[in-house]
Amino acid sequence: MSGNITLTMIKPDAVRKNQIGPILKMMNEAGFRIRGMKYTRLSKEQAEAFYAVHRGKPFYESLVEFMTSGPIVAAMLEKEDAVTAFRELIGATNPANAAPGTIRALFAESVQNNAVHGSDSDENAVIESDFFFSKVERF
Ligand code: IDP
Ligand code: MG
């Protein structure tokens, strides 16, 4: 059975370019409801922890530097089969491979600076939601 929650971040590249509004609009128009949302900036320790699964990969240190380079918007989103539906909406990690009309095809600069995050499993959606949101920050 698939879950109804996914966790997204609008990454520093998109925030810098004033793309929060257009990206949230696409998420809402695709049927995702916002269940939690915050504008914040990750510390080095927080970014390292969020991306711990990628520790040791060649892009890890650069990714942490990028993700701490400015504020982000983190949001919990609800929709049926949320993880799969949201990964379809955002497109492939590398915007060169992202389907036309997807958020990454429209807004990403590069494979690293790719505008948005989306959880890759229901299990990680829960872990990532708990990373950002306490009980009183979910509605
Ligand atoms: P995902 O965000 O599509 O799930 P992951 O493989 O989980 O992709 O990688 C996490 C993030 O690390 C990507 O969104 C991107 O910002 C960065 N990244 C992934 N692969 C590369 C790469 O080959 N070069 C540079 N950055 C990368
Ligand atoms: Mg991932």
Short mmCIF file of C-alpha atoms and ligand atoms in Angstrom, two decimals:
data_model
loop_
_atom_site.label_atom_id
_atom_site.label_comp_id
_atom_site.label_asym_id
_atom_site.label_seq_id
_atom_site.Cartn_x
_atom_site.Cartn_y
_atom_site.Cartn_z
CA MET A 1 0.00 0.00 0.00
CA SER A 2 1.28 3.45 -0.84
CA GLY A 3 1.21 6.47 1.43
CA ASN A 4 -0.31 9.88 1.00
CA ILE A 5 2.52 12.12 2.17
CA THR A 6 5.74 13.31 0.56
CA LEU A 7 8.33 15.84 1.67
CA THR A 8 9.62 18.52 -0.68
CA MET A 9 12.16 21.29 -0.51
CA ILE A 10 12.33 24.24 -2.88
CA LYS A 11 16.11 24.44 -3.06
CA PRO A 12 18.32 27.57 -2.74
CA ASP A 13 18.73 28.03 -6.52
CA ALA A 14 14.98 28.36 -7.06
CA VAL A 15 14.45 30.51 -3.96
CA ARG A 16 17.20 32.90 -5.15
CA LYS A 17 15.41 33.31 -8.49
CA ASN A 18 12.00 34.14 -6.92
CA GLN A 19 10.52 30.85 -8.11
CA ILE A 20 8.79 29.84 -4.85
CA GLY A 21 5.41 31.06 -6.09
CA PRO A 22 5.39 29.43 -9.53
CA ILE A 23 6.68 26.13 -8.10
CA LEU A 24 4.08 26.01 -5.28
CA LYS A 25 1.41 26.82 -7.87
CA MET A 26 2.43 23.80 -9.94
CA MET A 27 2.31 21.58 -6.85
CA ASN A 28 -1.18 22.83 -5.92
CA GLU A 29 -2.46 22.55 -9.49
CA ALA A 30 -1.22 18.94 -9.61
CA GLY A 31 -3.47 18.21 -6.64
CA PHE A 32 -1.02 18.31 -3.73
CA ARG A 33 -2.32 19.82 -0.47
CA ILE A 34 0.12 21.55 1.87
CA ARG A 35 0.11 19.86 5.32
CA GLY A 36 3.17 21.68 6.71
CA MET A 37 5.43 24.41 5.37
CA LYS A 38 8.42 26.47 6.48
CA TYR A 39 10.98 28.92 5.11
CA THR A 40 14.33 28.14 6.69
CA ARG A 41 18.04 27.72 6.06
CA LEU A 42 19.85 24.45 6.71
CA SER A 43 23.02 24.41 8.79
CA LYS A 44 25.94 22.32 7.52
CA GLU A 45 25.13 19.66 10.13
CA GLN A 46 21.46 19.57 9.09
CA ALA A 47 22.24 19.29 5.37
CA GLU A 48 24.80 16.54 6.07
CA ALA A 49 22.20 14.64 8.11
CA PHE A 50 19.41 15.09 5.55
CA TYR A 51 21.63 13.74 2.76
CA ALA A 52 23.50 11.19 4.91
CA VAL A 53 22.59 8.40 2.45
CA HIS A 54 24.81 10.14 -0.13
CA ARG A 55 27.85 10.51 2.19
CA GLY A 56 31.00 9.37 0.36
CA LYS A 57 29.64 10.05 -3.12
CA PRO A 58 31.66 12.46 -5.30
CA PHE A 59 28.91 15.12 -5.23
CA TYR A 60 28.19 14.97 -1.48
CA GLU A 61 30.33 17.87 -0.23
CA SER A 62 29.31 20.15 -3.07
CA LEU A 63 25.66 19.22 -2.49
CA VAL A 64 25.90 20.15 1.21
CA GLU A 65 27.56 23.46 0.29
CA PHE A 66 24.79 24.19 -2.23
CA MET A 67 21.96 23.22 0.11
CA THR A 68 23.34 25.54 2.82
CA SER A 69 24.01 28.44 0.40
CA GLY A 70 20.66 30.13 1.07
CA PRO A 71 17.15 29.65 2.41
CA ILE A 72 14.82 26.87 1.29
CA VAL A 73 11.11 26.16 1.58
CA ALA A 74 10.33 22.76 3.11
CA ALA A 75 6.81 21.38 2.79
CA MET A 76 4.82 18.25 3.61
CA LEU A 77 2.45 17.51 0.75
CA GLU A 78 -0.57 15.22 0.67
CA LYS A 79 -2.04 13.38 -2.29
CA GLU A 80 -2.97 9.80 -3.08
CA ASP A 81 0.21 7.85 -3.87
CA ALA A 82 2.13 11.05 -3.06
CA VAL A 83 5.73 9.88 -3.47
CA THR A 84 5.25 8.45 -6.96
CA ALA A 85 2.93 11.22 -8.14
CA PHE A 86 5.31 13.89 -6.90
CA ARG A 87 8.40 12.33 -8.51
CA GLU A 88 6.46 12.38 -11.77
CA LEU A 89 5.67 16.06 -11.28
CA ILE A 90 9.30 17.04 -10.57
CA GLY A 91 10.98 14.89 -13.25
CA ALA A 92 14.41 13.26 -13.39
CA THR A 93 17.27 14.36 -11.11
CA ASN A 94 19.22 15.66 -14.10
CA PRO A 95 17.10 18.32 -15.85
CA ALA A 96 18.61 17.21 -19.16
CA ASN A 97 16.63 13.98 -18.67
CA ALA A 98 13.52 15.52 -17.09
CA ALA A 99 10.30 15.19 -19.10
CA PRO A 100 8.98 18.41 -20.67
CA GLY A 101 6.65 20.33 -18.37
CA THR A 102 8.09 18.87 -15.16
CA ILE A 103 9.28 21.24 -12.42
CA ARG A 104 12.92 20.34 -12.95
CA ALA A 105 12.64 20.69 -16.73
CA LEU A 106 11.23 24.19 -16.19
CA PHE A 107 13.31 25.45 -13.25
CA ALA A 108 16.48 23.38 -12.67
CA GLU A 109 19.91 24.80 -13.57
CA SER A 110 21.94 21.58 -13.38
CA VAL A 111 21.95 18.07 -11.94
CA GLN A 112 22.97 19.56 -8.59
CA ASN A 113 21.03 22.84 -8.66
CA ASN A 114 17.80 21.12 -9.58
CA ALA A 115 15.21 23.38 -7.94
CA VAL A 116 13.34 20.85 -5.80
CA HIS A 117 13.62 17.77 -3.60
CA GLY A 118 11.10 14.96 -3.45
CA SER A 119 11.11 11.93 -1.13
CA ASP A 120 12.02 8.64 -2.81
CA SER A 121 9.88 6.29 -0.66
CA ASP A 122 7.04 6.34 1.86
CA GLU A 123 9.53 5.42 4.59
CA ASN A 124 11.78 8.36 3.73
CA ALA A 125 8.78 10.69 3.43
CA VAL A 126 8.07 9.98 7.12
CA ILE A 127 11.72 10.35 8.13
CA GLU A 128 12.08 13.60 6.17
CA SER A 129 8.79 15.01 7.48
CA ASP A 130 9.92 14.30 11.04
CA PHE A 131 13.22 16.06 10.21
CA PHE A 132 11.43 19.36 9.50
CA PHE A 133 8.04 19.32 11.26
CA SER A 134 6.91 18.80 14.84
CA LYS A 135 3.37 17.67 15.72
CA VAL A 136 2.09 21.22 16.18
CA GLU A 137 3.42 22.22 12.72
CA ARG A 138 1.21 19.72 10.81
CA PHE A 139 -2.37 20.42 9.81
P1 IDP B 1 16.84 13.02 -6.27
O1 IDP B 1 16.87 14.38 -5.62
O2 IDP B 1 16.26 13.06 -7.65
O3 IDP B 1 16.21 11.98 -5.40
P2 IDP B 1 19.39 11.84 -5.53
O4 IDP B 1 20.11 10.82 -6.33
O5 IDP B 1 18.72 11.40 -4.26
O6 IDP B 1 18.35 12.59 -6.50
O7 IDP B 1 20.45 12.98 -5.20
C1 IDP B 1 20.16 13.98 -4.24
C2 IDP B 1 20.57 15.30 -4.80
O8 IDP B 1 21.99 15.32 -4.98
C3 IDP B 1 20.02 15.64 -6.18
O9 IDP B 1 18.70 16.17 -6.15
C4 IDP B 1 21.01 16.67 -6.67
O10 IDP B 1 20.81 17.96 -6.08
C5 IDP B 1 22.32 16.07 -6.14
N1 IDP B 1 22.95 15.17 -7.12
C6 IDP B 1 22.57 13.90 -7.43
N2 IDP B 1 23.39 13.34 -8.36
C7 IDP B 1 24.31 14.30 -8.64
C8 IDP B 1 25.44 14.34 -9.54
O11 IDP B 1 25.75 13.38 -10.25
N3 IDP B 1 26.15 15.50 -9.55
C9 IDP B 1 25.86 16.58 -8.77
N4 IDP B 1 24.81 16.57 -7.91
C10 IDP B 1 24.04 15.45 -7.85
MG MG B 2 16.79 11.26 -3.57
#
